């Protein structure tokens, strides 16, 4: 069994956490009703995106019962009977560090994986886009993948997509797809969002999915939207504009083998000429 229906929920996110969680639940259940087996939420799906919000909305994610967002995600996955890549939420740890963290849930509501954003979004386009996640966030130190009945899936968060090594190592550890909850902006989105998703798909001959929040014209940070799925040929198989909605794609992970047979770069690597970065732990 290699085929499943993927849904990317391009969520309209506002300032009220409870309203964001309720909206996410509605959309996850809508996707489940439409036949989705795996559903993805965007980066910062329960809060506005911005350094001043991370501390304000942060939760201790160690306990599913006491964390409002973890509890809600577990219930959505269970009630929809889907694999749920639960976007990201700001996490506060017992040593008072903040992380931008994605949790993944199985169809019985069980926690499958937790990924802390590894590469922090610090950019400087004077006059257009200046953002310093590292002012308040700590960076994750681990690669993350999880198993599904269809194959292994690797996780990254937004800016992580800019680092080819991460997707390459995940692919070489057996991941057939990378999923990135993200929130690019209206400066870098048109430049690089689709290009990066297709590049990671092409480099590694895997599926790549990136899920954004919808654009909120009243927000300080304007998300690019355009949630997208690329296949192992690097073709865009599903995408949208900037508005709220659900993007569906029928994913056949069998295509990974087909592409690797057609264009056999996997067996043509020259580790006698350059080192195999995937061997580094
Ligand atoms: N939330 C993010 O990591 C944004 C990344 C981004 O916009 C980029 O250009 O990279």
PDB file of C-alpha atoms and ligand atoms in Angstrom:
ATOM      1  CA  UNK A   1       0.000   0.000   0.000  1.00  0.00           C
ATOM      2  CA  UNK A   2       1.706   3.171  -1.146  1.00  0.00           C
ATOM      3  CA  UNK A   3      -1.157   5.534  -1.954  1.00  0.00           C
ATOM      4  CA  UNK A   4      -2.889   8.001   0.328  1.00  0.00           C
ATOM      5  CA  UNK A   5      -4.740  11.307   0.259  1.00  0.00           C
ATOM      6  CA  UNK A   6      -2.866  14.256   1.737  1.00  0.00           C
ATOM      7  CA  UNK A   7      -4.578  17.469   2.867  1.00  0.00           C
ATOM      8  CA  UNK A   8      -2.785  20.741   3.625  1.00  0.00           C
ATOM      9  CA  UNK A   9      -4.943  23.033   5.738  1.00  0.00           C
ATOM     10  CA  UNK A  10      -4.118  26.637   4.837  1.00  0.00           C
ATOM     11  CA  UNK A  11      -5.649  28.024   8.014  1.00  0.00           C
ATOM     12  CA  UNK A  12      -6.790  31.587   8.738  1.00  0.00           C
ATOM     13  CA  UNK A  13      -5.032  32.318  12.034  1.00  0.00           C
ATOM     14  CA  UNK A  14      -6.034  35.121  14.419  1.00  0.00           C
ATOM     15  CA  UNK A  15      -5.161  36.324  17.890  1.00  0.00           C
ATOM     16  CA  UNK A  16      -7.532  34.031  19.832  1.00  0.00           C
ATOM     17  CA  UNK A  17      -5.899  30.677  20.560  1.00  0.00           C
ATOM     18  CA  UNK A  18      -9.201  28.918  21.347  1.00  0.00           C
ATOM     19  CA  UNK A  19     -10.723  30.154  18.079  1.00  0.00           C
ATOM     20  CA  UNK A  20      -7.622  28.984  16.143  1.00  0.00           C
ATOM     21  CA  UNK A  21      -7.832  25.534  17.722  1.00  0.00           C
ATOM     22  CA  UNK A  22     -11.564  25.295  16.976  1.00  0.00           C
ATOM     23  CA  UNK A  23     -11.012  26.385  13.363  1.00  0.00           C
ATOM     24  CA  UNK A  24      -8.174  23.876  12.954  1.00  0.00           C
ATOM     25  CA  UNK A  25     -10.431  21.138  14.288  1.00  0.00           C
ATOM     26  CA  UNK A  26     -13.222  22.050  11.838  1.00  0.00           C
ATOM     27  CA  UNK A  27     -10.795  21.957   8.902  1.00  0.00           C
ATOM     28  CA  UNK A  28      -9.114  18.700   9.959  1.00  0.00           C
ATOM     29  CA  UNK A  29     -12.505  17.007  10.265  1.00  0.00           C
ATOM     30  CA  UNK A  30     -13.583  18.511   6.915  1.00  0.00           C
ATOM     31  CA  UNK A  31     -10.452  17.027   5.310  1.00  0.00           C
ATOM     32  CA  UNK A  32     -11.123  13.694   6.977  1.00  0.00           C
ATOM     33  CA  UNK A  33     -14.707  13.728   5.629  1.00  0.00           C
ATOM     34  CA  UNK A  34     -13.240  14.380   2.163  1.00  0.00           C
ATOM     35  CA  UNK A  35     -11.163  11.204   2.498  1.00  0.00           C
ATOM     36  CA  UNK A  36      -7.803  12.561   3.646  1.00  0.00           C
ATOM     37  CA  UNK A  37      -5.541  10.038   5.401  1.00  0.00           C
ATOM     38  CA  UNK A  38      -2.884  12.569   6.403  1.00  0.00           C
ATOM     39  CA  UNK A  39      -3.570  16.201   7.288  1.00  0.00           C
ATOM     40  CA  UNK A  40      -1.034  19.000   7.776  1.00  0.00           C
ATOM     41  CA  UNK A  41      -1.492  22.287   9.653  1.00  0.00           C
ATOM     42  CA  UNK A  42       0.732  25.355   9.155  1.00  0.00           C
ATOM     43  CA  UNK A  43       3.522  26.881  11.225  1.00  0.00           C
ATOM     44  CA  UNK A  44       2.170  28.809  14.230  1.00  0.00           C
ATOM     45  CA  UNK A  45      -1.371  27.610  13.640  1.00  0.00           C
ATOM     46  CA  UNK A  46      -2.585  28.596  17.112  1.00  0.00           C
ATOM     47  CA  UNK A  47      -1.031  32.081  17.349  1.00  0.00           C
ATOM     48  CA  UNK A  48       0.004  34.980  15.150  1.00  0.00           C
ATOM     49  CA  UNK A  49       3.565  34.595  13.841  1.00  0.00           C
ATOM     50  CA  UNK A  50       6.013  37.040  15.436  1.00  0.00           C
ATOM     51  CA  UNK A  51       8.752  37.118  18.060  1.00  0.00           C
ATOM     52  CA  UNK A  52       6.556  39.039  20.493  1.00  0.00           C
ATOM     53  CA  UNK A  53       3.929  36.279  20.398  1.00  0.00           C
ATOM     54  CA  UNK A  54       6.076  33.192  21.003  1.00  0.00           C
ATOM     55  CA  UNK A  55       6.378  33.668  24.794  1.00  0.00           C
ATOM     56  CA  UNK A  56       2.789  34.816  25.146  1.00  0.00           C
ATOM     57  CA  UNK A  57       1.297  31.725  23.454  1.00  0.00           C
ATOM     58  CA  UNK A  58       3.876  29.156  24.586  1.00  0.00           C
ATOM     59  CA  UNK A  59       2.838  25.915  26.269  1.00  0.00           C
ATOM     60  CA  UNK A  60       4.658  23.115  28.047  1.00  0.00           C
ATOM     61  CA  UNK A  61       4.286  20.320  25.476  1.00  0.00           C
ATOM     62  CA  UNK A  62       5.391  17.460  27.707  1.00  0.00           C
ATOM     63  CA  UNK A  63       1.888  16.472  28.784  1.00  0.00           C
ATOM     64  CA  UNK A  64      -0.948  15.980  26.295  1.00  0.00           C
ATOM     65  CA  UNK A  65      -3.579  16.407  28.998  1.00  0.00           C
ATOM     66  CA  UNK A  66      -2.317  19.715  30.408  1.00  0.00           C
ATOM     67  CA  UNK A  67      -1.322  21.384  27.120  1.00  0.00           C
ATOM     68  CA  UNK A  68      -4.428  22.899  25.521  1.00  0.00           C
ATOM     69  CA  UNK A  69      -2.971  22.626  21.999  1.00  0.00           C
ATOM     70  CA  UNK A  70      -1.576  19.093  22.406  1.00  0.00           C
ATOM     71  CA  UNK A  71      -4.896  17.909  23.786  1.00  0.00           C
ATOM     72  CA  UNK A  72      -6.792  19.537  20.900  1.00  0.00           C
ATOM     73  CA  UNK A  73      -4.433  18.038  18.283  1.00  0.00           C
ATOM     74  CA  UNK A  74      -4.677  14.562  19.764  1.00  0.00           C
ATOM     75  CA  UNK A  75      -8.486  14.769  19.713  1.00  0.00           C
ATOM     76  CA  UNK A  76      -8.592  16.059  16.114  1.00  0.00           C
ATOM     77  CA  UNK A  77      -6.371  13.215  14.914  1.00  0.00           C
ATOM     78  CA  UNK A  78      -8.451  10.653  16.775  1.00  0.00           C
ATOM     79  CA  UNK A  79     -11.882  12.029  15.824  1.00  0.00           C
ATOM     80  CA  UNK A  80     -10.821  12.356  12.177  1.00  0.00           C
ATOM     81  CA  UNK A  81      -8.907   9.060  12.287  1.00  0.00           C
ATOM     82  CA  UNK A  82      -6.009  10.669  10.384  1.00  0.00           C
ATOM     83  CA  UNK A  83      -2.265  11.071  10.623  1.00  0.00           C
ATOM     84  CA  UNK A  84      -1.936  14.699  11.691  1.00  0.00           C
ATOM     85  CA  UNK A  85       1.167  16.850  11.277  1.00  0.00           C
ATOM     86  CA  UNK A  86       0.074  19.400  13.836  1.00  0.00           C
ATOM     87  CA  UNK A  87       1.651  22.551  12.394  1.00  0.00           C
ATOM     88  CA  UNK A  88       3.784  24.272  14.997  1.00  0.00           C
ATOM     89  CA  UNK A  89       3.146  25.812  18.381  1.00  0.00           C
ATOM     90  CA  UNK A  90       5.507  27.792  20.589  1.00  0.00           C
ATOM     91  CA  UNK A  91       6.890  25.432  23.250  1.00  0.00           C
ATOM     92  CA  UNK A  92       8.212  26.486  26.673  1.00  0.00           C
ATOM     93  CA  UNK A  93      10.479  23.968  28.402  1.00  0.00           C
ATOM     94  CA  UNK A  94      11.104  23.490  32.135  1.00  0.00           C
ATOM     95  CA  UNK A  95      14.404  25.415  31.783  1.00  0.00           C
ATOM     96  CA  UNK A  96      12.397  28.321  30.324  1.00  0.00           C
ATOM     97  CA  UNK A  97      13.601  27.988  26.744  1.00  0.00           C
ATOM     98  CA  UNK A  98      11.248  28.614  23.830  1.00  0.00           C
ATOM     99  CA  UNK A  99      11.128  26.428  20.713  1.00  0.00           C
ATOM    100  CA  UNK A 100       9.035  26.447  17.544  1.00  0.00           C
ATOM    101  CA  UNK A 101       7.745  22.865  17.713  1.00  0.00           C
ATOM    102  CA  UNK A 102       5.787  20.514  15.489  1.00  0.00           C
ATOM    103  CA  UNK A 103       4.011  17.467  16.899  1.00  0.00           C
ATOM    104  CA  UNK A 104       2.709  14.544  14.855  1.00  0.00           C
ATOM    105  CA  UNK A 105      -0.278  12.410  15.836  1.00  0.00           C
ATOM    106  CA  UNK A 106      -1.548   9.008  14.798  1.00  0.00           C
ATOM    107  CA  UNK A 107      -5.180   8.064  14.034  1.00  0.00           C
ATOM    108  CA  UNK A 108      -5.787   6.907  17.602  1.00  0.00           C
ATOM    109  CA  UNK A 109      -4.677  10.290  18.911  1.00  0.00           C
ATOM    110  CA  UNK A 110      -1.237   8.999  19.930  1.00  0.00           C
ATOM    111  CA  UNK A 111       1.853  11.214  19.792  1.00  0.00           C
ATOM    112  CA  UNK A 112       4.201   9.917  17.067  1.00  0.00           C
ATOM    113  CA  UNK A 113       6.892  12.587  16.837  1.00  0.00           C
ATOM    114  CA  UNK A 114       8.015  16.002  18.000  1.00  0.00           C
ATOM    115  CA  UNK A 115      10.290  18.253  15.922  1.00  0.00           C
ATOM    116  CA  UNK A 116      11.858  21.503  17.123  1.00  0.00           C
ATOM    117  CA  UNK A 117      12.761  23.948  14.337  1.00  0.00           C
ATOM    118  CA  UNK A 118      16.464  23.421  13.696  1.00  0.00           C
ATOM    119  CA  UNK A 119      17.325  26.482  11.603  1.00  0.00           C
ATOM    120  CA  UNK A 120      15.991  29.732  13.032  1.00  0.00           C
ATOM    121  CA  UNK A 121      14.599  32.332  10.647  1.00  0.00           C
ATOM    122  CA  UNK A 122      16.943  35.303  10.922  1.00  0.00           C
ATOM    123  CA  UNK A 123      16.840  37.415   7.783  1.00  0.00           C
ATOM    124  CA  UNK A 124      17.475  41.003   6.883  1.00  0.00           C
ATOM    125  CA  UNK A 125      15.955  42.544   3.747  1.00  0.00           C
ATOM    126  CA  UNK A 126      16.191  46.226   4.803  1.00  0.00           C
ATOM    127  CA  UNK A 127      12.898  48.016   4.276  1.00  0.00           C
ATOM    128  CA  UNK A 128      11.063  44.799   3.380  1.00  0.00           C
ATOM    129  CA  UNK A 129      11.547  41.964   5.810  1.00  0.00           C
ATOM    130  CA  UNK A 130      13.631  41.834   8.960  1.00  0.00           C
ATOM    131  CA  UNK A 131      12.973  38.904  11.284  1.00  0.00           C
ATOM    132  CA  UNK A 132      15.089  37.423  14.084  1.00  0.00           C
ATOM    133  CA  UNK A 133      13.601  34.255  15.553  1.00  0.00           C
ATOM    134  CA  UNK A 134      16.843  33.750  17.465  1.00  0.00           C
ATOM    135  CA  UNK A 135      16.068  36.818  19.621  1.00  0.00           C
ATOM    136  CA  UNK A 136      13.641  34.623  21.558  1.00  0.00           C
ATOM    137  CA  UNK A 137      13.768  31.035  20.280  1.00  0.00           C
ATOM    138  CA  UNK A 138      16.284  28.271  20.829  1.00  0.00           C
ATOM    139  CA  UNK A 139      17.007  25.915  17.963  1.00  0.00           C
ATOM    140  CA  UNK A 140      16.246  22.205  17.859  1.00  0.00           C
ATOM    141  CA  UNK A 141      19.137  19.786  17.708  1.00  0.00           C
ATOM    142  CA  UNK A 142      17.590  16.718  16.100  1.00  0.00           C
ATOM    143  CA  UNK A 143      16.346  15.422  12.786  1.00  0.00           C
ATOM    144  CA  UNK A 144      12.866  13.903  12.993  1.00  0.00           C
ATOM    145  CA  UNK A 145      11.010  11.305  10.970  1.00  0.00           C
ATOM    146  CA  UNK A 146       7.927   9.194  11.603  1.00  0.00           C
ATOM    147  CA  UNK A 147       6.473   5.989  10.178  1.00  0.00           C
ATOM    148  CA  UNK A 148       3.155   5.650   8.403  1.00  0.00           C
ATOM    149  CA  UNK A 149       1.556   2.659   6.650  1.00  0.00           C
ATOM    150  CA  UNK A 150       2.694   4.252   3.347  1.00  0.00           C
ATOM    151  CA  UNK A 151       6.323   4.974   4.196  1.00  0.00           C
ATOM    152  CA  UNK A 152       8.600   7.125   6.368  1.00  0.00           C
ATOM    153  CA  UNK A 153       8.064  10.864   6.434  1.00  0.00           C
ATOM    154  CA  UNK A 154      10.658  13.489   7.406  1.00  0.00           C
ATOM    155  CA  UNK A 155       9.816  16.745   9.152  1.00  0.00           C
ATOM    156  CA  UNK A 156      11.195  20.254   8.858  1.00  0.00           C
ATOM    157  CA  UNK A 157       9.754  23.641   9.765  1.00  0.00           C
ATOM    158  CA  UNK A 158       9.629  26.476   7.237  1.00  0.00           C
ATOM    159  CA  UNK A 159      13.172  27.975   7.075  1.00  0.00           C
ATOM    160  CA  UNK A 160      14.489  24.391   7.494  1.00  0.00           C
ATOM    161  CA  UNK A 161      13.509  23.909   3.818  1.00  0.00           C
ATOM    162  CA  UNK A 162      16.391  26.187   2.789  1.00  0.00           C
ATOM    163  CA  UNK A 163      18.933  23.647   4.041  1.00  0.00           C
ATOM    164  CA  UNK A 164      19.348  20.873   1.459  1.00  0.00           C
ATOM    165  CA  UNK A 165      21.397  18.706   3.818  1.00  0.00           C
ATOM    166  CA  UNK A 166      18.421  18.112   6.100  1.00  0.00           C
ATOM    167  CA  UNK A 167      16.130  16.778   3.366  1.00  0.00           C
ATOM    168  CA  UNK A 168      19.005  14.868   1.780  1.00  0.00           C
ATOM    169  CA  UNK A 169      19.898  13.086   4.994  1.00  0.00           C
ATOM    170  CA  UNK A 170      16.216  12.320   5.684  1.00  0.00           C
ATOM    171  CA  UNK A 171      15.808  10.874   2.176  1.00  0.00           C
ATOM    172  CA  UNK A 172      18.926   8.785   2.551  1.00  0.00           C
ATOM    173  CA  UNK A 173      17.535   7.477   5.853  1.00  0.00           C
ATOM    174  CA  UNK A 174      14.490   6.224   3.958  1.00  0.00           C
ATOM    175  CA  UNK A 175      12.014   9.118   3.989  1.00  0.00           C
ATOM    176  CA  UNK A 176       9.786   9.123   0.908  1.00  0.00           C
ATOM    177  CA  UNK A 177       8.340  12.536   1.693  1.00  0.00           C
ATOM    178  CA  UNK A 178       9.321  15.705   3.561  1.00  0.00           C
ATOM    179  CA  UNK A 179       6.602  17.772   5.225  1.00  0.00           C
ATOM    180  CA  UNK A 180       7.219  21.415   6.179  1.00  0.00           C
ATOM    181  CA  UNK A 181       4.673  23.423   8.140  1.00  0.00           C
ATOM    182  CA  UNK A 182       5.773  26.903   7.062  1.00  0.00           C
ATOM    183  CA  UNK A 183       4.961  30.611   6.956  1.00  0.00           C
ATOM    184  CA  UNK A 184       6.977  32.323   4.250  1.00  0.00           C
ATOM    185  CA  UNK A 185       6.174  35.994   3.697  1.00  0.00           C
ATOM    186  CA  UNK A 186       5.307  38.256   0.777  1.00  0.00           C
ATOM    187  CA  UNK A 187       8.985  39.177   0.219  1.00  0.00           C
ATOM    188  CA  UNK A 188      10.644  35.754   0.155  1.00  0.00           C
ATOM    189  CA  UNK A 189       7.536  33.735  -0.748  1.00  0.00           C
ATOM    190  CA  UNK A 190       7.314  34.816  -4.387  1.00  0.00           C
ATOM    191  CA  UNK A 191      11.088  34.472  -4.729  1.00  0.00           C
ATOM    192  CA  UNK A 192      11.736  31.083  -3.220  1.00  0.00           C
ATOM    193  CA  UNK A 193       8.787  29.125  -1.727  1.00  0.00           C
ATOM    194  CA  UNK A 194       7.833  27.014  -4.760  1.00  0.00           C
ATOM    195  CA  UNK A 195      11.427  26.849  -5.975  1.00  0.00           C
ATOM    196  CA  UNK A 196      12.653  25.439  -2.653  1.00  0.00           C
ATOM    197  CA  UNK A 197       9.881  22.859  -2.415  1.00  0.00           C
ATOM    198  CA  UNK A 198      10.515  21.674  -5.965  1.00  0.00           C
ATOM    199  CA  UNK A 199      14.292  21.731  -5.457  1.00  0.00           C
ATOM    200  CA  UNK A 200      14.113  19.508  -2.358  1.00  0.00           C
ATOM    201  CA  UNK A 201      11.785  17.160  -4.302  1.00  0.00           C
ATOM    202  CA  UNK A 202      14.117  17.069  -7.305  1.00  0.00           C
ATOM    203  CA  UNK A 203      17.382  16.691  -5.338  1.00  0.00           C
ATOM    204  CA  UNK A 204      16.052  13.760  -3.396  1.00  0.00           C
ATOM    205  CA  UNK A 205      13.407  12.292  -5.705  1.00  0.00           C
ATOM    206  CA  UNK A 206      10.799  12.416  -2.960  1.00  0.00           C
ATOM    207  CA  UNK A 207       7.437  14.106  -2.352  1.00  0.00           C
ATOM    208  CA  UNK A 208       7.637  17.471  -0.588  1.00  0.00           C
ATOM    209  CA  UNK A 209       4.674  19.227   1.034  1.00  0.00           C
ATOM    210  CA  UNK A 210       4.682  22.716   2.573  1.00  0.00           C
ATOM    211  CA  UNK A 211       1.660  24.117   4.412  1.00  0.00           C
ATOM    212  CA  UNK A 212       1.235  27.855   5.092  1.00  0.00           C
ATOM    213  CA  UNK A 213      -1.303  29.883   7.046  1.00  0.00           C
ATOM    214  CA  UNK A 214      -3.707  31.967   4.961  1.00  0.00           C
ATOM    215  CA  UNK A 215      -2.711  35.609   4.480  1.00  0.00           C
ATOM    216  CA  UNK A 216      -4.198  38.008   7.021  1.00  0.00           C
ATOM    217  CA  UNK A 217      -4.059  41.527   5.624  1.00  0.00           C
ATOM    218  CA  UNK A 218      -4.450  42.963   9.142  1.00  0.00           C
ATOM    219  CA  UNK A 219      -1.460  41.045  10.548  1.00  0.00           C
ATOM    220  CA  UNK A 220       2.054  42.500  10.929  1.00  0.00           C
ATOM    221  CA  UNK A 221       3.533  39.402   9.253  1.00  0.00           C
ATOM    222  CA  UNK A 222       1.849  38.644   5.962  1.00  0.00           C
ATOM    223  CA  UNK A 223       2.059  34.951   5.144  1.00  0.00           C
ATOM    224  CA  UNK A 224       2.652  34.028   1.503  1.00  0.00           C
ATOM    225  CA  UNK A 225       0.099  31.192   1.479  1.00  0.00           C
ATOM    226  CA  UNK A 226       0.399  29.013  -1.665  1.00  0.00           C
ATOM    227  CA  UNK A 227       0.551  25.726   0.253  1.00  0.00           C
ATOM    228  CA  UNK A 228       2.033  23.229  -2.145  1.00  0.00           C
ATOM    229  CA  UNK A 229       2.812  19.588  -2.882  1.00  0.00           C
ATOM    230  CA  UNK A 230       5.568  18.562  -5.312  1.00  0.00           C
ATOM    231  CA  UNK A 231       6.103  15.003  -6.522  1.00  0.00           C
ATOM    232  CA  UNK A 232       9.459  13.172  -6.979  1.00  0.00           C
ATOM    233  CA  UNK A 233       9.706  14.508 -10.558  1.00  0.00           C
ATOM    234  CA  UNK A 234       9.518  17.986  -8.897  1.00  0.00           C
ATOM    235  CA  UNK A 235       6.167  18.682 -10.560  1.00  0.00           C
ATOM    236  CA  UNK A 236       3.669  20.794  -8.603  1.00  0.00           C
ATOM    237  CA  UNK A 237       0.747  18.406  -8.086  1.00  0.00           C
ATOM    238  CA  UNK A 238      -1.383  20.684  -5.896  1.00  0.00           C
ATOM    239  CA  UNK A 239      -1.275  24.291  -4.741  1.00  0.00           C
ATOM    240  CA  UNK A 240      -3.469  27.314  -4.054  1.00  0.00           C
ATOM    241  CA  UNK A 241      -3.490  31.100  -3.658  1.00  0.00           C
ATOM    242  CA  UNK A 242      -3.221  33.068  -0.378  1.00  0.00           C
ATOM    243  CA  UNK A 243      -6.727  32.471   0.962  1.00  0.00           C
ATOM    244  CA  UNK A 244      -7.961  29.992   3.551  1.00  0.00           C
ATOM    245  CA  UNK A 245      -8.676  26.546   2.139  1.00  0.00           C
ATOM    246  CA  UNK A 246      -7.625  22.921   1.994  1.00  0.00           C
ATOM    247  CA  UNK A 247      -5.204  21.660  -0.664  1.00  0.00           C
ATOM    248  CA  UNK A 248      -5.617  17.967  -1.535  1.00  0.00           C
ATOM    249  CA  UNK A 249      -3.142  15.675  -3.270  1.00  0.00           C
ATOM    250  CA  UNK A 250      -3.283  11.965  -4.060  1.00  0.00           C
ATOM    251  CA  UNK A 251       0.181  10.769  -3.106  1.00  0.00           C
ATOM    252  CA  UNK A 252       1.565   7.538  -4.537  1.00  0.00           C
ATOM    253  CA  UNK A 253       4.890   6.862  -2.856  1.00  0.00           C
ATOM    254  CA  UNK A 254       5.479   4.180  -5.509  1.00  0.00           C
ATOM    255  CA  UNK A 255       6.459   7.096  -7.726  1.00  0.00           C
ATOM    256  CA  UNK A 256       9.656   7.501  -5.708  1.00  0.00           C
ATOM    257  CA  UNK A 257      10.993   4.174  -7.016  1.00  0.00           C
ATOM    258  CA  UNK A 258       9.756   4.904 -10.532  1.00  0.00           C
ATOM    259  CA  UNK A 259      11.645   8.223 -10.674  1.00  0.00           C
ATOM    260  CA  UNK A 260      14.781   6.688  -9.142  1.00  0.00           C
ATOM    261  CA  UNK A 261      14.709   3.959 -11.801  1.00  0.00           C
ATOM    262  CA  UNK A 262      14.191   6.507 -14.589  1.00  0.00           C
ATOM    263  CA  UNK A 263      16.897   8.924 -13.390  1.00  0.00           C
ATOM    264  CA  UNK A 264      19.272   6.743 -11.355  1.00  0.00           C
ATOM    265  CA  UNK A 265      21.238   9.407  -9.467  1.00  0.00           C
ATOM    266  CA  UNK A 266      20.826   7.341  -6.306  1.00  0.00           C
ATOM    267  CA  UNK A 267      23.080   4.595  -7.617  1.00  0.00           C
ATOM    268  CA  UNK A 268      25.446   6.990  -9.419  1.00  0.00           C
ATOM    269  CA  UNK A 269      26.695   8.909  -6.391  1.00  0.00           C
ATOM    270  CA  UNK A 270      30.475   9.208  -6.272  1.00  0.00           C
ATOM    271  CA  UNK A 271      31.436   8.897  -2.625  1.00  0.00           C
ATOM    272  CA  UNK A 272      34.955   8.145  -3.844  1.00  0.00           C
ATOM    273  CA  UNK A 273      35.056  11.783  -5.045  1.00  0.00           C
ATOM    274  CA  UNK A 274      33.095  13.566  -2.246  1.00  0.00           C
ATOM    275  CA  UNK A 275      31.959  12.484   1.241  1.00  0.00           C
ATOM    276  CA  UNK A 276      28.523  11.016   2.014  1.00  0.00           C
ATOM    277  CA  UNK A 277      26.971  13.611   4.352  1.00  0.00           C
ATOM    278  CA  UNK A 278      24.175  11.200   5.220  1.00  0.00           C
ATOM    279  CA  UNK A 279      26.671   9.023   7.102  1.00  0.00           C
ATOM    280  CA  UNK A 280      27.287  11.801   9.657  1.00  0.00           C
ATOM    281  CA  UNK A 281      25.201  11.354  12.826  1.00  0.00           C
TER     282      UNK A 281
HETATM  283  N1  LIG B   1       8.812  31.167   9.310  1.00  0.00           N
HETATM  284  C1  LIG B   1       9.889  31.058   8.583  1.00  0.00           C
HETATM  285  O1  LIG B   1      10.795  30.299   8.860  1.00  0.00           O
HETATM  286  C2  LIG B   1       9.915  31.919   7.361  1.00  0.00           C
HETATM  287  C3  LIG B   1      10.964  31.496   6.374  1.00  0.00           C
HETATM  288  C4  LIG B   1      11.028  32.401   5.199  1.00  0.00           C
HETATM  289  O2  LIG B   1      10.146  33.213   4.957  1.00  0.00           O
HETATM  290  C5  LIG B   1      12.180  32.291   4.323  1.00  0.00           C
HETATM  291  O3  LIG B   1      12.289  33.105   3.406  1.00  0.00           O
HETATM  292  O4  LIG B   1      13.018  31.399   4.508  1.00  0.00           O
END
